[in-house]
Every structure is written in C-alpha cells, then in structure tokens.
Short mmCIF file of C-alpha atoms in Angstrom, two decimals:
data_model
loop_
_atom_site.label_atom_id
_atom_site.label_comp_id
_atom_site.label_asym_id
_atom_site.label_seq_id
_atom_site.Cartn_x
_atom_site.Cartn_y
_atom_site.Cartn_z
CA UNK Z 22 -25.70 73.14 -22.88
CA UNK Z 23 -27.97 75.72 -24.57
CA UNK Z 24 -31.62 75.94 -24.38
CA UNK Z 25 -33.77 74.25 -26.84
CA UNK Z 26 -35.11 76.47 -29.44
CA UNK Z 27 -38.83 77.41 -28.01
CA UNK Z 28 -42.37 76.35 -30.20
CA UNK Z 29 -43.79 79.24 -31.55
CA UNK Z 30 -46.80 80.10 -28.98
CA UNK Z 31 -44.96 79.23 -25.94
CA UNK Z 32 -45.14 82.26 -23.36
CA UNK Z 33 -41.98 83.12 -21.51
CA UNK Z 34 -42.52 85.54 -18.41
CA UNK Z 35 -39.82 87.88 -18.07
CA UNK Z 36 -38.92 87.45 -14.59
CA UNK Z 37 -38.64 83.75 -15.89
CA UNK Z 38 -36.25 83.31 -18.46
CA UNK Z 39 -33.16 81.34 -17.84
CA UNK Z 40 -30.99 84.80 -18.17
CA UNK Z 41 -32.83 86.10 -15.35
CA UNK Z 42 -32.15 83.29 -12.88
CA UNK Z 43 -29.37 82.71 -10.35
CA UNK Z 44 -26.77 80.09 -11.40
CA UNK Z 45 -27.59 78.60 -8.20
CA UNK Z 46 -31.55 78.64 -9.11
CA UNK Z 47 -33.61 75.61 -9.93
CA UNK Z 48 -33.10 74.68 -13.61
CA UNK Z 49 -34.51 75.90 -16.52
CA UNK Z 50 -37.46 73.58 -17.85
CA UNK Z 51 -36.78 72.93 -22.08
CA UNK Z 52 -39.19 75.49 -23.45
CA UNK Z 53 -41.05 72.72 -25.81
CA UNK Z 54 -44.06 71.14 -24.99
CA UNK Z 55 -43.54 67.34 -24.28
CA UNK Z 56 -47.46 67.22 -23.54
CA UNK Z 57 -49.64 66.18 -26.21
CA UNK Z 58 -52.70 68.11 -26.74
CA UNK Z 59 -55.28 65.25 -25.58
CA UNK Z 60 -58.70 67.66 -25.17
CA UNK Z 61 -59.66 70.35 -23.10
CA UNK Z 62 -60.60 67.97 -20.07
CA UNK Z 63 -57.60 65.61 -19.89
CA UNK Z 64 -55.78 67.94 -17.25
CA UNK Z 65 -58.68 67.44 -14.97
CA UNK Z 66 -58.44 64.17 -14.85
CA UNK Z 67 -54.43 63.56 -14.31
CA UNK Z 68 -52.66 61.74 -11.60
CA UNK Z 69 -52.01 63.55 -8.17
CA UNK Z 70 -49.34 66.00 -8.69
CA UNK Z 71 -46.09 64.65 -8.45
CA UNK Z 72 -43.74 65.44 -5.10
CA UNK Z 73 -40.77 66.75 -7.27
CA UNK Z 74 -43.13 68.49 -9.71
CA UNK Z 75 -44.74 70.80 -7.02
CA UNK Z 76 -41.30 71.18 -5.13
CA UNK Z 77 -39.96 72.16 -8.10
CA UNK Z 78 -43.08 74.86 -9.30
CA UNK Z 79 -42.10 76.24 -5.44
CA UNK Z 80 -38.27 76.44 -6.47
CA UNK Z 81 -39.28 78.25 -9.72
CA UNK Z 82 -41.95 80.45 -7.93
CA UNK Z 83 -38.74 81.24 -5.58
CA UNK Z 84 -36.48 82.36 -8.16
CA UNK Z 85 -39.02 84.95 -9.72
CA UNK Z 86 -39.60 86.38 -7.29
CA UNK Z 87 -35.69 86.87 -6.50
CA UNK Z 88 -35.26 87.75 -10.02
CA UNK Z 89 -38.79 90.40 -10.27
CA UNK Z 90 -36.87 91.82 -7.12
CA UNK Z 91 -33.01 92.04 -8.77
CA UNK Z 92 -34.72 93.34 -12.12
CA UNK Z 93 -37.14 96.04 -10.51
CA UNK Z 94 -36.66 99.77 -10.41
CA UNK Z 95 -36.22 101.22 -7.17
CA UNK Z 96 -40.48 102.77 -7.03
CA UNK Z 97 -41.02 99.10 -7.53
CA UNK Z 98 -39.29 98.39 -5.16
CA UNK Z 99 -40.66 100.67 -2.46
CA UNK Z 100 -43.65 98.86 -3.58
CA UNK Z 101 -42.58 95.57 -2.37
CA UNK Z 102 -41.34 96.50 0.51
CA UNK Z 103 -44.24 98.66 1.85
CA UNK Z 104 -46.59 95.72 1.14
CA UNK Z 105 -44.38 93.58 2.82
CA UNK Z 106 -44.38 95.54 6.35
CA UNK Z 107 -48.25 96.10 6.05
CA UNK Z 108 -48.56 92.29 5.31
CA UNK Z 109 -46.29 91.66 8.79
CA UNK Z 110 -48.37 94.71 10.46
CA UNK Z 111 -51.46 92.34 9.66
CA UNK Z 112 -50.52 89.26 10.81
CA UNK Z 113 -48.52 90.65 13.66
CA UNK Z 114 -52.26 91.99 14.50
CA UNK Z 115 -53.50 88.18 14.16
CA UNK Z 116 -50.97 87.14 16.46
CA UNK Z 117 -52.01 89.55 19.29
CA UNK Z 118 -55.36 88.59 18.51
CA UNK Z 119 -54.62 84.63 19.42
CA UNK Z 120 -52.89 85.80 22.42
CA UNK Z 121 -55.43 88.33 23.82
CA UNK Z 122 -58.39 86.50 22.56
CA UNK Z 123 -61.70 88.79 21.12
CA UNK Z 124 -64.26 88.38 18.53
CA UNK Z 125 -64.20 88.36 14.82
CA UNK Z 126 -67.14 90.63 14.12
CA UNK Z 127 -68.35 94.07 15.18
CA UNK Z 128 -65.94 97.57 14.41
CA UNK Z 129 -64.07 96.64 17.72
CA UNK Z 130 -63.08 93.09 16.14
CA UNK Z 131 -59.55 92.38 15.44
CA UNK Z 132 -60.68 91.30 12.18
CA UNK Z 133 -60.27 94.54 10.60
CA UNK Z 134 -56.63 95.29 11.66
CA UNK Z 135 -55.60 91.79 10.73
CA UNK Z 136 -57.75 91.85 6.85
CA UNK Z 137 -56.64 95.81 6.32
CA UNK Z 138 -52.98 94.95 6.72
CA UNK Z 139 -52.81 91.51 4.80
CA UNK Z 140 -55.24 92.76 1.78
CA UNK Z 141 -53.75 96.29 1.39
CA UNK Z 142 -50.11 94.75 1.71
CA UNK Z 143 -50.92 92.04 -1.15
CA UNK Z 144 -52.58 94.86 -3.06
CA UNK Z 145 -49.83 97.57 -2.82
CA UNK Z 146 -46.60 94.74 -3.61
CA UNK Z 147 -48.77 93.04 -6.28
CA UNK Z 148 -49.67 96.45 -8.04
CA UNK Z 149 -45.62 97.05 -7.66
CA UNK Z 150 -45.46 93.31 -9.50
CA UNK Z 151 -47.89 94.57 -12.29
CA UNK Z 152 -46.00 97.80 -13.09
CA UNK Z 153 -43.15 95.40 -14.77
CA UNK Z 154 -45.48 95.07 -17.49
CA UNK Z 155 -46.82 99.05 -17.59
CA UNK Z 156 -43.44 100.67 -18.97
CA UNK Z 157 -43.58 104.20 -17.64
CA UNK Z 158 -40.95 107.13 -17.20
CA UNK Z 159 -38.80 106.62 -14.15
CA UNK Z 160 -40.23 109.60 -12.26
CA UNK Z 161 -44.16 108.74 -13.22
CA UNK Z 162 -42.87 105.49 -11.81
CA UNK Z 163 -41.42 107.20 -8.43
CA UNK Z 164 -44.67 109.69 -8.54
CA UNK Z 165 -47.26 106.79 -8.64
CA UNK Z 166 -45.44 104.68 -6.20
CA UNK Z 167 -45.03 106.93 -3.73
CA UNK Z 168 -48.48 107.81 -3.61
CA UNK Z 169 -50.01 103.93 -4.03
CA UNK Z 170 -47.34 103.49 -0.89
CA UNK Z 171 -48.36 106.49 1.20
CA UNK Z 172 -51.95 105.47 0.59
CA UNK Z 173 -52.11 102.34 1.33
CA UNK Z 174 -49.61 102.77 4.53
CA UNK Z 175 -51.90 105.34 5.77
CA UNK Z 176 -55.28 103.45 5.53
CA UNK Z 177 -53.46 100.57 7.59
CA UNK Z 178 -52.39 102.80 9.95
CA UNK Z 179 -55.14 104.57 10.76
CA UNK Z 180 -57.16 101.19 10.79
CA UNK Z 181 -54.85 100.50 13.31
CA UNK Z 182 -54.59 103.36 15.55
CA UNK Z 183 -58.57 103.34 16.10
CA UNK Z 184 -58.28 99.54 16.91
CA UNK Z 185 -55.54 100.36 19.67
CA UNK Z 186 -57.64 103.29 20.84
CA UNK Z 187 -60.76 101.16 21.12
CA UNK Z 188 -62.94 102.68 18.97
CA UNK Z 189 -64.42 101.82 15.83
CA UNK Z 190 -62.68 103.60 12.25
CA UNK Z 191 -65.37 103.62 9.83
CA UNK Z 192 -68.63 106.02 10.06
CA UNK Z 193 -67.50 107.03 13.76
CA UNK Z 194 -68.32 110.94 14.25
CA UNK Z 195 -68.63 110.63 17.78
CA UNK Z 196 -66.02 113.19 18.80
CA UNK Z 197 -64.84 115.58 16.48
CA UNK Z 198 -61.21 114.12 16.27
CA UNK Z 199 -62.77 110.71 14.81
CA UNK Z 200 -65.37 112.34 12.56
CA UNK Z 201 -61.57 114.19 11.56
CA UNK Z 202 -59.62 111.14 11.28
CA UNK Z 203 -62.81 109.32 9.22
CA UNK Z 204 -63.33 111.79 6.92
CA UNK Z 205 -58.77 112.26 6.57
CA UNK Z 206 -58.94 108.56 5.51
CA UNK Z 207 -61.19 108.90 2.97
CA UNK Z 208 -59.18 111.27 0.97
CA UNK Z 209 -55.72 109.36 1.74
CA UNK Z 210 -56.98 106.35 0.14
CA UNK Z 211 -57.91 108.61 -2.73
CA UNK Z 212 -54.22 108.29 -3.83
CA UNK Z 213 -54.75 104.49 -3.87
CA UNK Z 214 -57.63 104.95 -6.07
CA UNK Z 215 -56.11 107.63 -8.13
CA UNK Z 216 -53.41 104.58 -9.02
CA UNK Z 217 -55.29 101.86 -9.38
CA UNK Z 218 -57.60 103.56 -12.17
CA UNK Z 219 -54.50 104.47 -13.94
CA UNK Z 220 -52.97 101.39 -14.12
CA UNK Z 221 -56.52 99.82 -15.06
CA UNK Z 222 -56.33 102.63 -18.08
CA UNK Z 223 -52.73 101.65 -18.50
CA UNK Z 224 -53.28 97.66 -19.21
CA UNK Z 225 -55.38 98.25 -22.07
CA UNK Z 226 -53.14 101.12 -23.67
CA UNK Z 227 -49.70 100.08 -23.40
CA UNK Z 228 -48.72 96.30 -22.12
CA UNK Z 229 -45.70 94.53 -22.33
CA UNK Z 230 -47.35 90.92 -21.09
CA UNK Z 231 -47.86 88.31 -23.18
CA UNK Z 232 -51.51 88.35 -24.18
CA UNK Z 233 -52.55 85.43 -21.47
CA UNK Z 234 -50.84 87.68 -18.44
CA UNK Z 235 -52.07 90.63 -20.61
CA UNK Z 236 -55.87 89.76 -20.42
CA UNK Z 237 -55.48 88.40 -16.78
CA UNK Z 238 -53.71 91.70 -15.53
CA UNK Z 239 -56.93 93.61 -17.45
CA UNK Z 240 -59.64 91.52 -16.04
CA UNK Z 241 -57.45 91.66 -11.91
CA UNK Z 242 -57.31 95.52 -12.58
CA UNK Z 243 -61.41 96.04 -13.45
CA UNK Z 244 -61.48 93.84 -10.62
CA UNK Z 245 -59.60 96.21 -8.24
CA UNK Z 246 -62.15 99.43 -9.93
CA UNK Z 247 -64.52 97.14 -9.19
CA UNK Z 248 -63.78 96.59 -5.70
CA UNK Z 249 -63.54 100.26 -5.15
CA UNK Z 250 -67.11 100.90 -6.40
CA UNK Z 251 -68.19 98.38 -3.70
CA UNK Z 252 -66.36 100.21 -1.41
CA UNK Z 253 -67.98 103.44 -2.45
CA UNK Z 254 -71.42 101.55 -2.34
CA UNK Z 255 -70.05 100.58 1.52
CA UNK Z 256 -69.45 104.66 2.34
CA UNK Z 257 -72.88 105.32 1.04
CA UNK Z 258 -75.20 102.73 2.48
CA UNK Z 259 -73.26 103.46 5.54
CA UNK Z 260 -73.48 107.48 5.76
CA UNK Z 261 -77.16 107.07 4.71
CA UNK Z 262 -77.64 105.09 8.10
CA UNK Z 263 -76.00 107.34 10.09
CA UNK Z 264 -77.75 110.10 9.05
CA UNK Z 265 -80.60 108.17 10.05
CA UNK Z 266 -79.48 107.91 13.69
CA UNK Z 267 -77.54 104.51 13.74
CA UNK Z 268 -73.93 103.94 15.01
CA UNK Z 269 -71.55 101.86 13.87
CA UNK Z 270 -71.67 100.14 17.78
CA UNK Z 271 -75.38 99.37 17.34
CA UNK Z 272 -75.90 98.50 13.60
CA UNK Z 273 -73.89 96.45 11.15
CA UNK Z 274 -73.16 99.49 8.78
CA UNK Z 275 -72.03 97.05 5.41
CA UNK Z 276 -75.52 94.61 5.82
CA UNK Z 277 -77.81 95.32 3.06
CA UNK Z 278 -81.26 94.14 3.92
CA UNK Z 279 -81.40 91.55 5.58
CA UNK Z 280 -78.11 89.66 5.79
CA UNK Z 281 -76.37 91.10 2.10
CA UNK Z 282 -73.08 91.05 2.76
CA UNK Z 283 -71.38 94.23 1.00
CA UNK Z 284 -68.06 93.15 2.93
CA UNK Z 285 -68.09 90.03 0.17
CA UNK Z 286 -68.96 91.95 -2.46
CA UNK Z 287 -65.99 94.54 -1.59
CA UNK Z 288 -63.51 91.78 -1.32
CA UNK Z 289 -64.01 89.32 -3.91
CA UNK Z 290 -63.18 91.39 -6.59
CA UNK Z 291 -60.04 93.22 -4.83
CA UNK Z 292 -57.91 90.16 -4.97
CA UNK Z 293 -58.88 88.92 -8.56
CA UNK Z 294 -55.92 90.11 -9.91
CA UNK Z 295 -53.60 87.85 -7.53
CA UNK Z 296 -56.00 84.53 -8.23
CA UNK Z 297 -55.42 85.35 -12.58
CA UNK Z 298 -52.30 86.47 -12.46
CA UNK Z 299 -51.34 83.44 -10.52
CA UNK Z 300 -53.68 81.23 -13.27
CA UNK Z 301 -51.93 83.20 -15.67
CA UNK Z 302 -47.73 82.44 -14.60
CA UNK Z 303 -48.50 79.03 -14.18
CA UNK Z 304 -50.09 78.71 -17.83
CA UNK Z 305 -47.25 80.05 -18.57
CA UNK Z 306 -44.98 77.57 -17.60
CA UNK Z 307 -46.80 74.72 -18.84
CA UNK Z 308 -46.03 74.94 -21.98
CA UNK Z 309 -49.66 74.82 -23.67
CA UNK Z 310 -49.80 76.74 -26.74
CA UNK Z 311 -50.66 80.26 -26.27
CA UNK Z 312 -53.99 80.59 -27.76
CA UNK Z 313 -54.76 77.51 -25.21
CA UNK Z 314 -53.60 79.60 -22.78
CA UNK Z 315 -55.70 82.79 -23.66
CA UNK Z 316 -58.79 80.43 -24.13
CA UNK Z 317 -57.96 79.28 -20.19
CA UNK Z 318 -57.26 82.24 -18.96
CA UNK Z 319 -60.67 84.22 -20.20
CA UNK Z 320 -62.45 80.59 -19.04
CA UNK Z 321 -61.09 81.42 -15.37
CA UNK Z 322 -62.21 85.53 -15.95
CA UNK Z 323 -65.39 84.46 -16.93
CA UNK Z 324 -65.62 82.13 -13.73
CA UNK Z 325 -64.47 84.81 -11.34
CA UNK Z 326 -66.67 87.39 -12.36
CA UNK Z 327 -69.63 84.91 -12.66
CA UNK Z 328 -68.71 84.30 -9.08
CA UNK Z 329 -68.63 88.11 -8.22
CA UNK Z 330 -71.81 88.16 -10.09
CA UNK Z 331 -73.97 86.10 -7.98
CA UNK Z 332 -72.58 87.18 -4.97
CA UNK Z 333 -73.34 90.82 -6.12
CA UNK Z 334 -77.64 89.46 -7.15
CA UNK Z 335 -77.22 87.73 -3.54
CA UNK Z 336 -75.99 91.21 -1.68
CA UNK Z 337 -78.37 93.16 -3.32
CA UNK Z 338 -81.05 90.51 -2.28
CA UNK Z 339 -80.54 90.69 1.00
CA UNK Z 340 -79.33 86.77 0.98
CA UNK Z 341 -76.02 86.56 2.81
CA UNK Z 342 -72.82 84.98 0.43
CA UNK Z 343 -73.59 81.57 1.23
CA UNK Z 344 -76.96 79.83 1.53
CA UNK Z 345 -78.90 76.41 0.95
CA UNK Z 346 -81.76 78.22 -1.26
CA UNK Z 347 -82.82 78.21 -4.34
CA UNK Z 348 -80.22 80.60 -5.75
CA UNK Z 349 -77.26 78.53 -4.04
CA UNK Z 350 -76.56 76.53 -7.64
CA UNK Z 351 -75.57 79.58 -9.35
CA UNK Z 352 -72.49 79.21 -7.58
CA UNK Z 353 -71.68 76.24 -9.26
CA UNK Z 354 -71.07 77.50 -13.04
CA UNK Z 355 -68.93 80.09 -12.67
CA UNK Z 356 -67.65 78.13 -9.64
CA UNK Z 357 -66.55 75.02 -12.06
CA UNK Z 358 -64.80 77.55 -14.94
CA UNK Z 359 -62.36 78.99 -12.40
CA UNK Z 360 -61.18 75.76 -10.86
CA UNK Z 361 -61.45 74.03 -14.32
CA UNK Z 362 -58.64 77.14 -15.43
CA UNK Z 363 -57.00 76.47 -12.28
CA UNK Z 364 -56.06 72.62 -11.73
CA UNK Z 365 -55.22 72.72 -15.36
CA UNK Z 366 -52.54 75.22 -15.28
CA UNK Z 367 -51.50 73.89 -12.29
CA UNK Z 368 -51.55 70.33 -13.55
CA UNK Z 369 -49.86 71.26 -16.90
CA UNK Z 370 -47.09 73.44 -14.66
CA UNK Z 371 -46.59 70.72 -12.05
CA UNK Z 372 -45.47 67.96 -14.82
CA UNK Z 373 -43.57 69.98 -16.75
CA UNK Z 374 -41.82 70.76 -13.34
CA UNK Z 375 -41.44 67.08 -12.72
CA UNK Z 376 -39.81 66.61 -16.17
CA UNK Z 377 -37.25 69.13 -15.34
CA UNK Z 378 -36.52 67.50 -12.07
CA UNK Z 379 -36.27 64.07 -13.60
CA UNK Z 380 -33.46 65.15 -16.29
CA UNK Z 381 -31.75 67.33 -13.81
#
C-alpha cells in the first residue's frame, strides 16, 4: 500500500522516512495530520499517554537510530562508537562506585569519573548524530571526527587515571607529573573545542534540517560554546585560587562566593542540544504543521536558556542552583516554556503513535 501523500508543512527527519526503515521495523505512521488544531494549550491538557502510543514512539525511536547508524559515514561512525565506550567507561565507574562505596563530592569523589564518561560520551555520539545534517567533504568529516574522538577519549581517560591513582585531576600541581598531566588535558580538550565551534559556525551556514531541527541544533550548539565558556570561567576562578595558596583538597575550586555553583552553570548548557533535539524529533513526528513546530521549538529555546539564565544571576550571586528565596520564582517562567514545548511534542508524538498502532 503506498504512503499517503504528506500536508505541505509536515517535517520528515531523514533517518525517519519509511525508505530508511527495516521491513521488519515498526510501521510507518500516514504522514497527515489526523489532529485538529484545537489551541496552543489543548496538548497540555490530554489524556495520559496511551500504552501502545509510547511503545510504539520507543519502536520508532529504535529504528532511527538503526537506520542514523546503516546511513552514516564511517567518521560518524567512529563517533558513535567512541561515545558509546566512554558512556560504558562511565557507568562501569558508577558500578564500582555502588560496590566500593565513597562520597559524591570532593576531587577524590567518584562523581567525576562517572559524570566525565556519561556527559562526554553523550556529547561526542550526539555531535556524530548532528553532523548528518552539516554536509561536509568525506575527509573534513574523517579530520574533525578523529579529533572530537581523540579529545573527548583523552579527557575521560585522564579523568580516570587520576581517580585510580587517588589524586585529584583538576588544578593539582602538586608533583610535577600532575601539574604535566593538568596542564596536557587542557590542550587535548582543545580539539573538542576546536569542533564544537565549528559545527556551531556550521549550523548557521550550511544545514540540511528542517527549520524546527535546524533552530534546535543552533540553539544545542551555542549551548555547547556556551558550556565551554563556563568551563573556561571554571579554569580561571580556579587558577586564581591556587595562586592564592588553596588546593583543590582543601577548597571547593568551582564555588563562587558563597555557595555559586559554576559546576551547574557548566552543565546545564552542555546537554541542551540533546533536551531540543529530542523536543525537536518528536515535533517532528507529530504531525503539527511546521511553523507550529518552529513556534514550539523556539518556546522550549527560550525556556532553556531562561533556565540557564537564572542559574547563571544565581552563580554569580553566590546563591547555590536551588533555593527557597526570593529569587527561587524565576525558575518558574522559563521553567513552564520548556515543559509546555515538551509534553506537547510528546503528547502530539505519542497519539499519532497510537493511531499507527491501532490500524496496524
């Protein structure tokens, strides 16, 4: 039976279409939208989302990802597969860390192994799922790769060597070999930065995404620049107090004032572009009209980097990420705009699931 003819609007991912899926993959939904337009806060207010719907949205999510995989160059994917083994190298550090036991704070913690392997893994294979849409030469692709790879492999690694060795990574120059190693993993994760900004340039200059997954691939990238200025703040707040006589073993080096937390304000923004992208695919699939979908998607930008926002006034304040104080409602604003864009992709995506799965 063929595929009904799509309405004009309706955003089809790449990795999505019904070409692109196993014959043995969950079926393709019918490309018109069977939901009326009833106002922007009707999807807020639907039933719970039904069993087949979300099982189905799973199936779907299941078979783009085999397809990104079938369909992707080989740099992208190295990508995938070096974020994958720093993801495991993270949570293969969480299990040891239920087993032996220890604290979750202080540069000793096995916090940091655990959050450097999971967050640079997710960054490096979801910068590998963004470069689908960034059509490059073959050999920029291999040249960018293998450095975002090396990079990123190298910051875990060396995150994790000073963990098994029991000292702390970051601002340690009490032996020569760690002031070494410190400074060696500042300019590997150059190559990560090197990338990132690129890719950032990139979105805005030459795109293949729809204009929803377009704008919400911009906004994740800034995000990522963004996180790496925090991270910059991080180096210098820290160095500053070192040159002052602290050590990472007696002073919190990423506390500004009195309880800022400049760890928040670092990770926040890294991981925007997995939250919109996400908002973005399932928009995507629910098939709203795409200047509905544009209108959602800059509605759950603006609430992410309202959130960032506040959390940055709050850092700089001295006030730690969460509080009940006077500043605390700010939260709520930007707060309500990101899980307003949120349920209703979700909402739209998990019925129009549930329609397929009814007429399959």
């Amino acid at each position: 039976m063929s595929s009904p003819t799509p309405r004009p609007g309706t955003i089809i991912p790449s990795a999505l279409t019904a070409s692109s899926l196993p014959a043995t993959g969950v079926p393709a939904r019918p490309l018109t939208d069977t939901t009326p337009a009833t106002g922007f806060g009707a999807p807020l207010s639907v039933n719970p989302l039904p069993r087949s719907g979300v099982a189905a949205l799973f199936g779907r999510a299941r078979a783009a990802a085999r397809a990104s995989w079938d369909e992707a160059p080989g740099y992208r994917r190295l990508a995938y597969v070096t974020g994958a083994i720093l993801i495991a190298i993270g949570l293969g550090h969480a299990v040891l860390w239920a087993v032996m036991g220890g604290t979750a704070s202080g540069p000793l913690s096995w916090r940091k192994p655990v959050t450097f392997g999971v967050s640079f893994g997710m960054t490096t294979a979801t910068l590998g799922a963004v470069a689908a849409y960034l059509p490059v030469r073959r050999w920029i692709g291999w040249v960018l790769s293998v450095l975002l790879c090396s990079s990123a492999a190298g910051e875990v690694a060396y995150i994790s060597m000073q963990h098994a060795r029991g000292v702390a990574s970051h601002f340690n120059e009490t032996t020569p070999l760690d002031k070494a190693l410190f400074q060696a993993a500042g300019w590997v994760i150059g190559g990560m930065v090197l990338v990132i900004v690129v890719m950032a340039v990139a979105s805005f200059v030459r795109t293949t995404a729809p204009a929803p997954m377009a704008w919400a691939l911009r906004a994740g990238l800034v995000g990522l620049v963004t996180a790496l200025a925090a991270g910059a703040w991080m180096i210098m707040h820290g160095d500053a107090l070192v040159d002052a006589g602290a050590t990472p073993l007696t002073v919190s080096m990423t506390t500004y004032g009195a309880a800022g937390a400049m760890k928040s304000a670092h990770a926040v923004p890294m991981h925007a572009v997995q939250v919109l992208g996400v908002i973005a695919w399932l928009l995507g699939l629910g098939g709203l009209s795409r200047r509905r979908q544009v209108w959602l998607v800059a509605m759950a930008i603006a609430g992410y980097a309202g959130l960032f926002t506040v959390l940055v006034l709050r850092t700089v304040a001295g006030l730690p990420p969460f509080g009940l104080d006077a500043s605390a409602p700010a939260y709520l604003i930007p707060a309500g705009l990101l899980a307003g864009a949120g349920i209703t992709a979700l909402a739209h995506a998990s019925r129009a699931m549930a329609a397929d799965a009814a007429r399959s």
